[in-house]
mmCIF file of C-alpha atoms (C1' of nucleotides) in Angstrom:
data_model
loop_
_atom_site.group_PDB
_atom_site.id
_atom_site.type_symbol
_atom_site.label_atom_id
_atom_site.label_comp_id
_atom_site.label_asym_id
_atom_site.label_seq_id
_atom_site.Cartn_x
_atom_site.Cartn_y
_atom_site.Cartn_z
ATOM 1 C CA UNK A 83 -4.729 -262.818 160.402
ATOM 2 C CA UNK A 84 -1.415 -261.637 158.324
ATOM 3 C CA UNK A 85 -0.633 -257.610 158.844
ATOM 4 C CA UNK A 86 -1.640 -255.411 156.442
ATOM 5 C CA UNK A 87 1.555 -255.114 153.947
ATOM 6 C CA UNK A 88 1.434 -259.054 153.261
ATOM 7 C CA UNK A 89 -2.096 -259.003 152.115
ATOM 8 C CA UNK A 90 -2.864 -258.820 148.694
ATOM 9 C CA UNK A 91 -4.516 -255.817 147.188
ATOM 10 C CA UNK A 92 -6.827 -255.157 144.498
ATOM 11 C CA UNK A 93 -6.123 -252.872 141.857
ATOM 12 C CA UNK A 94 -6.788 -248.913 142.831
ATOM 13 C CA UNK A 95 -5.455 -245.414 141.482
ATOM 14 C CA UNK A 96 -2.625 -244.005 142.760
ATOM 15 C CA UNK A 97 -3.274 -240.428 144.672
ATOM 16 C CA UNK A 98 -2.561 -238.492 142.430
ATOM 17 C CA UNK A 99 -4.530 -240.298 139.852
ATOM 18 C CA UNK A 100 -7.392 -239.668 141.494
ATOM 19 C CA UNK A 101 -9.654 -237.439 139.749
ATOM 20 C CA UNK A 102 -11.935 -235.049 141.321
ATOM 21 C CA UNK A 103 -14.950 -235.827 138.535
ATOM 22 C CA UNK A 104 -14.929 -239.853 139.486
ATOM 23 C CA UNK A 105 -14.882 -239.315 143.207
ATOM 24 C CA UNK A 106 -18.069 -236.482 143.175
ATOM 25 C CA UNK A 107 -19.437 -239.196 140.762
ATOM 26 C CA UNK A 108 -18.565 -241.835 142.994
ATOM 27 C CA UNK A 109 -20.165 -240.236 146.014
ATOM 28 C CA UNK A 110 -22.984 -238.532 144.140
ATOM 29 C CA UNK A 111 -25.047 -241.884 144.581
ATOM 30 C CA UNK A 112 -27.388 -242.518 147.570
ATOM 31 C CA UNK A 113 -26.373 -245.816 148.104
ATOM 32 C CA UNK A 114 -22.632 -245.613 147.481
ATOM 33 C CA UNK A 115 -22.653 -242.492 150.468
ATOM 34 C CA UNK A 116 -24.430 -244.575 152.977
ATOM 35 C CA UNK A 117 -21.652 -247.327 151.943
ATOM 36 C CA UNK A 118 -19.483 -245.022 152.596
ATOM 37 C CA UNK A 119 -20.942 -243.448 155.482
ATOM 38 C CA UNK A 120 -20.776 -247.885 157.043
ATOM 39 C CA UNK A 121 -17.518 -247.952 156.177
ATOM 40 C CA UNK A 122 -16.342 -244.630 158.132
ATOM 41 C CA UNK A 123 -18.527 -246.389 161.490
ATOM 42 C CA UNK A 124 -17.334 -249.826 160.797
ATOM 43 C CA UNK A 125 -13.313 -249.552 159.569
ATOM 44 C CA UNK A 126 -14.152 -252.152 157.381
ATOM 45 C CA UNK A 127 -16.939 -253.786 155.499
ATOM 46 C CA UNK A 128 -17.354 -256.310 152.799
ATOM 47 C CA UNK A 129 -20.072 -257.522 150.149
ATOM 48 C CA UNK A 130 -22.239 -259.319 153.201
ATOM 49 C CA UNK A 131 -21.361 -257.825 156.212
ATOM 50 C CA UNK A 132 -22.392 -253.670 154.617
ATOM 51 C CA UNK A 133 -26.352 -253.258 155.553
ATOM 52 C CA UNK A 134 -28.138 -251.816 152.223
ATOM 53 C CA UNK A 135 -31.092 -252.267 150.737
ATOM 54 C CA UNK A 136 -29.247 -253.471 147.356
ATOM 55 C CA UNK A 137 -28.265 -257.242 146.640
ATOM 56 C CA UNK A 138 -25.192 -258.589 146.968
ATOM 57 C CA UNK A 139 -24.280 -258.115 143.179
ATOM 58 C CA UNK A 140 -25.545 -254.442 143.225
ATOM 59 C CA UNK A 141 -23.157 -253.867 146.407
ATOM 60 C CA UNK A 142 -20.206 -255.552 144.618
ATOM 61 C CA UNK A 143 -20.436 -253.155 141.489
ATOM 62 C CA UNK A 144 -20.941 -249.729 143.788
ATOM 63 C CA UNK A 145 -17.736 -251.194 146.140
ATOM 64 C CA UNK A 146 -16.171 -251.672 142.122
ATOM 65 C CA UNK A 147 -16.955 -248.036 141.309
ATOM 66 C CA UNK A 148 -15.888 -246.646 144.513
ATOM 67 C CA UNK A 149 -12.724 -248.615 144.633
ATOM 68 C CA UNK A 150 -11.949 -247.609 141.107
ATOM 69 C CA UNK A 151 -12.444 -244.080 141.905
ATOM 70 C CA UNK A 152 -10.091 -244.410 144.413
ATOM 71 C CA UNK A 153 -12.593 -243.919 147.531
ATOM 72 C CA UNK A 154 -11.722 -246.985 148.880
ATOM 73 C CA UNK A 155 -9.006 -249.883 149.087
ATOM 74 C CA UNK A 156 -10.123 -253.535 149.160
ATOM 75 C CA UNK A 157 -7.709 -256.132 150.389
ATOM 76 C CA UNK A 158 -8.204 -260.125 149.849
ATOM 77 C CA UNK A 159 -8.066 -262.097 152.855
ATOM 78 C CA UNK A 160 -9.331 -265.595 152.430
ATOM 79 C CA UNK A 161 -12.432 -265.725 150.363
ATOM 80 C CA UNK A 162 -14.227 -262.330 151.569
ATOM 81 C CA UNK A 163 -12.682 -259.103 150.178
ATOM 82 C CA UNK A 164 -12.454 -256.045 152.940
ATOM 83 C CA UNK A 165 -13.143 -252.353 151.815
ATOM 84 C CA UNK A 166 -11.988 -249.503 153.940
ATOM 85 C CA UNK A 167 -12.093 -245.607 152.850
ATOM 86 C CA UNK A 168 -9.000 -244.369 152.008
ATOM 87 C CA UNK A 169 -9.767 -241.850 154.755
ATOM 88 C CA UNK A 170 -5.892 -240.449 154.996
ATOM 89 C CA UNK A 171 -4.975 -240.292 151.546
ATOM 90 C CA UNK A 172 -7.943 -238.450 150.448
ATOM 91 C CA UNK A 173 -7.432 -235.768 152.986
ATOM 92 C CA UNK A 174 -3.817 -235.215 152.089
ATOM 93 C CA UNK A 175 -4.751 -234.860 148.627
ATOM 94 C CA UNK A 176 -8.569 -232.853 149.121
ATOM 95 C CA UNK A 177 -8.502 -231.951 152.741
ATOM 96 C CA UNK A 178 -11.857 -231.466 153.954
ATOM 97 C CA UNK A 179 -13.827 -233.411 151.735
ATOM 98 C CA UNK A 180 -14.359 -236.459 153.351
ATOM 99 C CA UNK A 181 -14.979 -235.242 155.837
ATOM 100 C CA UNK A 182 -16.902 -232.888 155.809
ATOM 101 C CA UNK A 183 -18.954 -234.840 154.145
ATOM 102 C CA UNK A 184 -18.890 -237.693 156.811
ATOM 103 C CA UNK A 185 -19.996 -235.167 159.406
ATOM 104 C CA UNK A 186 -22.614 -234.036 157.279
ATOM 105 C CA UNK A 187 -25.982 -235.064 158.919
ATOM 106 C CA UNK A 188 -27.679 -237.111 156.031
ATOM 107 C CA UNK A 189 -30.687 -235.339 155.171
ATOM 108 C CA UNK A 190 -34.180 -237.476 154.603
ATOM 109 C CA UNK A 191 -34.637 -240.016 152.103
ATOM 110 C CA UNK A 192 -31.809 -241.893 151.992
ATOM 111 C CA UNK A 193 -33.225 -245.296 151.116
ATOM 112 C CA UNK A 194 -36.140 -244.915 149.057
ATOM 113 C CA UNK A 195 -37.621 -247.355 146.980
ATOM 114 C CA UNK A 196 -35.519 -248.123 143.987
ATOM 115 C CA UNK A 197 -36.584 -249.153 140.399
ATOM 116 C CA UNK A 198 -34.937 -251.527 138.660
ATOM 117 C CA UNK A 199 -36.596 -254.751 138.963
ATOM 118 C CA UNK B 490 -25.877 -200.819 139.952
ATOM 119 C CA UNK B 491 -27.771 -201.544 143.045
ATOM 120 C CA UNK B 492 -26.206 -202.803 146.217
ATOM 121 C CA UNK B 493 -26.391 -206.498 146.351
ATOM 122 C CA UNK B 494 -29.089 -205.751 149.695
ATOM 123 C CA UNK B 495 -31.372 -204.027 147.271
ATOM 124 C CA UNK B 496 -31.262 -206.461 144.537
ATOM 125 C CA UNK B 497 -33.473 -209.757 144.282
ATOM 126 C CA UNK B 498 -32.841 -213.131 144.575
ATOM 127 C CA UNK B 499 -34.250 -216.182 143.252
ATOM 128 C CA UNK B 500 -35.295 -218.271 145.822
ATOM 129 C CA UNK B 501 -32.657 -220.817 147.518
ATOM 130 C CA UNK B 502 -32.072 -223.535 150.178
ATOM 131 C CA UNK B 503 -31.038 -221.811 153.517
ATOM 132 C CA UNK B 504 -27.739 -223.108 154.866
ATOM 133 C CA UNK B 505 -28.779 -225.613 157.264
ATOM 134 C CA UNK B 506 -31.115 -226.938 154.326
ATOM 135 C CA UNK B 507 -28.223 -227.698 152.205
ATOM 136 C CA UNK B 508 -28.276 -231.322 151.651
ATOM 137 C CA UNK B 509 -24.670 -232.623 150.971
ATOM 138 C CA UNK B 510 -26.372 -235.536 148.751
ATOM 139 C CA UNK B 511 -27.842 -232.963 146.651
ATOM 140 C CA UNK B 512 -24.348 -231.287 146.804
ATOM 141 C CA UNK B 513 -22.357 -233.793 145.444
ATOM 142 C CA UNK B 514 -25.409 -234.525 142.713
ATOM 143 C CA UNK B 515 -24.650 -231.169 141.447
ATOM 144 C CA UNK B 516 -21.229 -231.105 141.320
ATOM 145 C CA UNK B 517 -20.829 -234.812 139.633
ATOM 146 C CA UNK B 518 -22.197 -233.274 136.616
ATOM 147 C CA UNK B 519 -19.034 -232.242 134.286
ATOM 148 C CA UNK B 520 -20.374 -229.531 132.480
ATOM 149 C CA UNK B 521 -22.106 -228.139 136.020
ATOM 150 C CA UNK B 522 -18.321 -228.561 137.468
ATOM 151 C CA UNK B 523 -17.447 -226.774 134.938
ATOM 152 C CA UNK B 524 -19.787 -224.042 135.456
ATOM 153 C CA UNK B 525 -18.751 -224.095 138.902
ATOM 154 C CA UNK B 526 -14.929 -223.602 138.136
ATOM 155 C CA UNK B 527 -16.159 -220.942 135.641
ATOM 156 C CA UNK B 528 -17.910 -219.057 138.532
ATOM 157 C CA UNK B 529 -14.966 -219.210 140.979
ATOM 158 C CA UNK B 530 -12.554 -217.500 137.979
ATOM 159 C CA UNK B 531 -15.701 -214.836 136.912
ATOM 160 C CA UNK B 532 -16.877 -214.544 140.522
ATOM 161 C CA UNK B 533 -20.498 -214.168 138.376
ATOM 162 C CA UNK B 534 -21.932 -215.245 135.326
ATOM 163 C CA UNK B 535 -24.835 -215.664 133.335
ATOM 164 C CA UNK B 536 -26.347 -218.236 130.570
ATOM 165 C CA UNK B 537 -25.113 -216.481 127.877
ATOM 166 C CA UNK B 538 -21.782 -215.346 129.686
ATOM 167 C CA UNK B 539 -20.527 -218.540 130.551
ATOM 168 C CA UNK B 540 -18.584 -220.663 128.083
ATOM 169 C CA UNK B 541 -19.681 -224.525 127.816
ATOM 170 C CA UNK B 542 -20.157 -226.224 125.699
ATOM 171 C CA UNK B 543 -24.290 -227.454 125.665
ATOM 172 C CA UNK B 544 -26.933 -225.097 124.326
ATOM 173 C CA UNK B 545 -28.334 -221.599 126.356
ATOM 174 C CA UNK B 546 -31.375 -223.888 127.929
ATOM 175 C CA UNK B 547 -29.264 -226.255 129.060
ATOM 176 C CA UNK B 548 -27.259 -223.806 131.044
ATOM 177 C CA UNK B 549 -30.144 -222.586 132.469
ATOM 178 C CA UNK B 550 -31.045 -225.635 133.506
ATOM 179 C CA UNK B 551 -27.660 -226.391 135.224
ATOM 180 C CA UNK B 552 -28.306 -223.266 136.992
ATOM 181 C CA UNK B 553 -31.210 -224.213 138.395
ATOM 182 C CA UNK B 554 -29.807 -227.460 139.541
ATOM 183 C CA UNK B 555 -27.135 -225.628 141.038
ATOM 184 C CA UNK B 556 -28.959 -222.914 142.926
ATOM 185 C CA UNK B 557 -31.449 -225.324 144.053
ATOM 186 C CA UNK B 558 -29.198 -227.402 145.828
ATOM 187 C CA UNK B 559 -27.426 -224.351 147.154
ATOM 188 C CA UNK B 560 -24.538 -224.466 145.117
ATOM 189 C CA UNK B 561 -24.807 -220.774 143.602
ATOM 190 C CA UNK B 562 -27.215 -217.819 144.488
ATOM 191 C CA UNK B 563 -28.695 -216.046 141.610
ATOM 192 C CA UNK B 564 -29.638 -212.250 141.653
ATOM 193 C CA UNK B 565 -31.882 -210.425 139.146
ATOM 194 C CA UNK B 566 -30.022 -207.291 137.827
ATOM 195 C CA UNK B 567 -32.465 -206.027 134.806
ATOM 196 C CA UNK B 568 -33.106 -208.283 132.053
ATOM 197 C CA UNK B 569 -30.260 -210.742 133.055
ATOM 198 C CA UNK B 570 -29.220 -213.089 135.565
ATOM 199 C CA UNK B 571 -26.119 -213.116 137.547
ATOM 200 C CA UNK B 572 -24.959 -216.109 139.573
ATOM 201 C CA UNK B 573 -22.563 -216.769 141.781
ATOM 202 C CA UNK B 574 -21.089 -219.741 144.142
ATOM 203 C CA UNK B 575 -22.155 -219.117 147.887
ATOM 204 C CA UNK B 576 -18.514 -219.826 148.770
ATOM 205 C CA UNK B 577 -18.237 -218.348 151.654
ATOM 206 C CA UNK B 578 -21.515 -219.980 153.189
ATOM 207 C CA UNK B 579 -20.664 -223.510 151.658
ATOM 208 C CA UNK B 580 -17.035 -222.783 153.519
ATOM 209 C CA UNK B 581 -18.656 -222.538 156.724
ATOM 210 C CA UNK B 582 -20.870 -225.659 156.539
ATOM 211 C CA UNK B 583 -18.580 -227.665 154.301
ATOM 212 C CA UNK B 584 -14.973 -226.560 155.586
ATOM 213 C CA UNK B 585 -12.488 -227.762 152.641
ATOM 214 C CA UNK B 586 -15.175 -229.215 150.389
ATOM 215 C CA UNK B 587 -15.296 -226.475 147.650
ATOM 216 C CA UNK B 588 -12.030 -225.578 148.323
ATOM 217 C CA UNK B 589 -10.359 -228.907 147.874
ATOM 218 C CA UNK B 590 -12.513 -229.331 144.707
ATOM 219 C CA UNK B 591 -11.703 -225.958 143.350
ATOM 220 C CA UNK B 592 -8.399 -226.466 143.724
ATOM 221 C CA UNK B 593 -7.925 -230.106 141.994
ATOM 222 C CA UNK B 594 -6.580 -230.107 138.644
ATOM 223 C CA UNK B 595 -8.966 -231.331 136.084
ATOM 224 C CA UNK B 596 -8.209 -234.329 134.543
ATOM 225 C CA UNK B 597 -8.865 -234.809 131.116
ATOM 226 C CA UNK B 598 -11.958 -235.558 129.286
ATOM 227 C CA UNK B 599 -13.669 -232.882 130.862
ATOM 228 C CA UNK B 600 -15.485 -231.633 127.252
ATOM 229 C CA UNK B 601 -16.356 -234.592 125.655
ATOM 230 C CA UNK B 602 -19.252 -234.600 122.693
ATOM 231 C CA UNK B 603 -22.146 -235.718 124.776
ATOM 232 C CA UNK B 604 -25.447 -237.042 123.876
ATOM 233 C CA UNK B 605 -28.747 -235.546 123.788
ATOM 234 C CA UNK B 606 -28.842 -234.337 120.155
ATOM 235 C "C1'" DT C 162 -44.374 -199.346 119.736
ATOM 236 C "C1'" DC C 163 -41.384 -202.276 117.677
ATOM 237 C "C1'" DT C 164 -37.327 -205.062 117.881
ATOM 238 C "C1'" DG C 165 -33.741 -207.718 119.790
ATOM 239 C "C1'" DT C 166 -31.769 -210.053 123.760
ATOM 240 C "C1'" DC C 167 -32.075 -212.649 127.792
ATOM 241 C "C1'" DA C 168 -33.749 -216.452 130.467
ATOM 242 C "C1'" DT C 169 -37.035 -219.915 131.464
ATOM 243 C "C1'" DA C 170 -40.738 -223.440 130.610
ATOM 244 C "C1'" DC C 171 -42.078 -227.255 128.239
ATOM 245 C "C1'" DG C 172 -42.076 -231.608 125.712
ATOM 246 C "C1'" DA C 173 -39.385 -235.000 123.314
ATOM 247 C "C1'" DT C 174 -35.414 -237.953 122.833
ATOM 248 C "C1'" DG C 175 -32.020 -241.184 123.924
ATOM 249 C "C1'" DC C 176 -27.882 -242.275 126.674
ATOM 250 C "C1'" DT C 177 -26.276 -243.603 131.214
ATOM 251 C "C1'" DC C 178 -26.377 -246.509 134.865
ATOM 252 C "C1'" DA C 179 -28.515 -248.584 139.143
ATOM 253 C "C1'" DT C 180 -30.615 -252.747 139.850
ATOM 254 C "C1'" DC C 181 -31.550 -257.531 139.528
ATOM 255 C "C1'" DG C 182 -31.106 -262.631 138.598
ATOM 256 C "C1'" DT C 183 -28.241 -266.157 137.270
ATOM 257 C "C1'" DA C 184 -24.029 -268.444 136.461
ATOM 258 C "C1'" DC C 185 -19.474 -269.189 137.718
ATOM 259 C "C1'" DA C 186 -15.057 -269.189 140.325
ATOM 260 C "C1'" DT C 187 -12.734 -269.531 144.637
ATOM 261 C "C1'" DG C 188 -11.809 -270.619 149.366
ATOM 262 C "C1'" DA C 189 -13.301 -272.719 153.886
ATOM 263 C "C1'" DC C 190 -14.795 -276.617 156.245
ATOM 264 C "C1'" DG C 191 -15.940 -281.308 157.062
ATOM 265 C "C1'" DC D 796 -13.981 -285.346 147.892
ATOM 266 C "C1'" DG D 797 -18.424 -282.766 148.420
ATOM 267 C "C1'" DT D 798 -20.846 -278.758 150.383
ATOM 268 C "C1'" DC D 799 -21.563 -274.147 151.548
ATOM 269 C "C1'" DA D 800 -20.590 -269.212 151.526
ATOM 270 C "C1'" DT D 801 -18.526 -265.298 149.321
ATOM 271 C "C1'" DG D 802 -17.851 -262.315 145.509
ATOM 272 C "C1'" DT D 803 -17.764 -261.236 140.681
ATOM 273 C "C1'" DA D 804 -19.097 -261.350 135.698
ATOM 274 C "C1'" DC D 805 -22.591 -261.025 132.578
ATOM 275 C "C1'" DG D 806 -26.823 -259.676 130.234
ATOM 276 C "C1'" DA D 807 -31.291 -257.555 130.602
ATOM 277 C "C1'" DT D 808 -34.316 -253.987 132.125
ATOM 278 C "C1'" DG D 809 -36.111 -249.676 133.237
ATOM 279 C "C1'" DA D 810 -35.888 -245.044 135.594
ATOM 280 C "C1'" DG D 811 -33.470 -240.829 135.705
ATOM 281 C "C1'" DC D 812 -31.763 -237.052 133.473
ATOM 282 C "C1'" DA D 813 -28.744 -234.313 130.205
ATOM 283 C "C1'" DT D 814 -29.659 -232.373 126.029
ATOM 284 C "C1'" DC D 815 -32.069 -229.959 122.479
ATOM 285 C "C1'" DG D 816 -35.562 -227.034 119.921
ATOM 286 C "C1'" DT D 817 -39.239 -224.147 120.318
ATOM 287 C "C1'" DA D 818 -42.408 -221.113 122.542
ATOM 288 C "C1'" DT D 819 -43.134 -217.645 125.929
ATOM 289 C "C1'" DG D 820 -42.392 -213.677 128.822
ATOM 290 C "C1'" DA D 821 -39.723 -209.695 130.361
ATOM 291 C "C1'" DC D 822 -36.662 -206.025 129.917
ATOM 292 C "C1'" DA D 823 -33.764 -202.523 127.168
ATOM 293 C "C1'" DG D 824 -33.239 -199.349 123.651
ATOM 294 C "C1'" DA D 825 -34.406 -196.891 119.542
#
DNA sequence: TCTGTCATACGATGCTCATCGTACATGACG
DNA sequence: CGTCATGTACGATGAGCATCGTATGACAGA
């Protein structure tokens, strides 16, 4: 596997693009925290390998909106696309709120019964 | 005015009650950031006090929203009611959280015409 | 008591978006 | 080449909820 600056990345704000609003919004969804929550166990997770009760094309678009609101960094290698929190630069630019909210014990109900179809 | 012992409170989440997913719910709301941002400045404030943009209900409601997930506490002083963030509890369970939030710069579109009707 | 203000409760409305299924593109592996 | 897995794009669908207007209750002051 190539090292980390050769791999190509996909498209993600810079710090200090990173609005406060998107990333509350970002993390304000049940399913997008315990994505998060993987990702802070596991280093790195893609589409497949993240346990949720969402498909596959629900988990892309919540890795989309998280990546896009700069919560995470996705890198292509081969055909599977890795996500990782972007653990450091979030804490230089809001220190504490990762994590705190990572050592947060998650209250009930995380994974209730969804609607849509 | 009374001492803040003798006054009363609406009822609220204790601290170790506070779930951080209802947390983050809260606080992805704009206008309830808003509110939030407009607390920290006022250190109180009340439907009518605080300046955003939706209707008097609709503040209320954000109120609610925010007390019940144990955002802001809420103390009855005559006919009106005065709330304020529970900073210094939040602090303690949260470290950084609503600091780091309070202190981002708001990006734009933080006002925009919404909905509703 | 009467009036005005404050806040909430309630029902209605309609936008947002989480979710899904399917189709499609790409890379890995024979 | 064909086959399989991975991930995304797209459209459709439905639940959640932000918003509003109105009605209601409670307090303050004249």
């Amino acid at each position: 596997m190539m090292r980390d600056s050769q791999d190509t990345w996909l498209p993600q704000p810079a710090l200090d693009e990173i609005d406060i609003g998107q990333v509350l919004q970002a993390l304000a969804d049940p399913v997008r925290l315990q994505i998060v929550r993987l990702l802070a166990a596991a280093g790195e997770g893609s589409c497949t390998s993240l346990d949720v009760p969402v498909k596959r094309s629900t988990v892309s678009h919540h890795l989309r909106t998280l990546r896009e609101s700069g919560v995470v960094a996705t890198r292509l290698v081969g055909n599977t696309r890795l996500s990782r929190l972007r653990l450091a630069e979030l804490e230089e630019h809001f220190p504490g709120l990762m994590t705190s909210i990572l050592a947060a014990t998650p209250r009930g109900r995380q994974l209730e019964v969804t609607h849509g179809r």
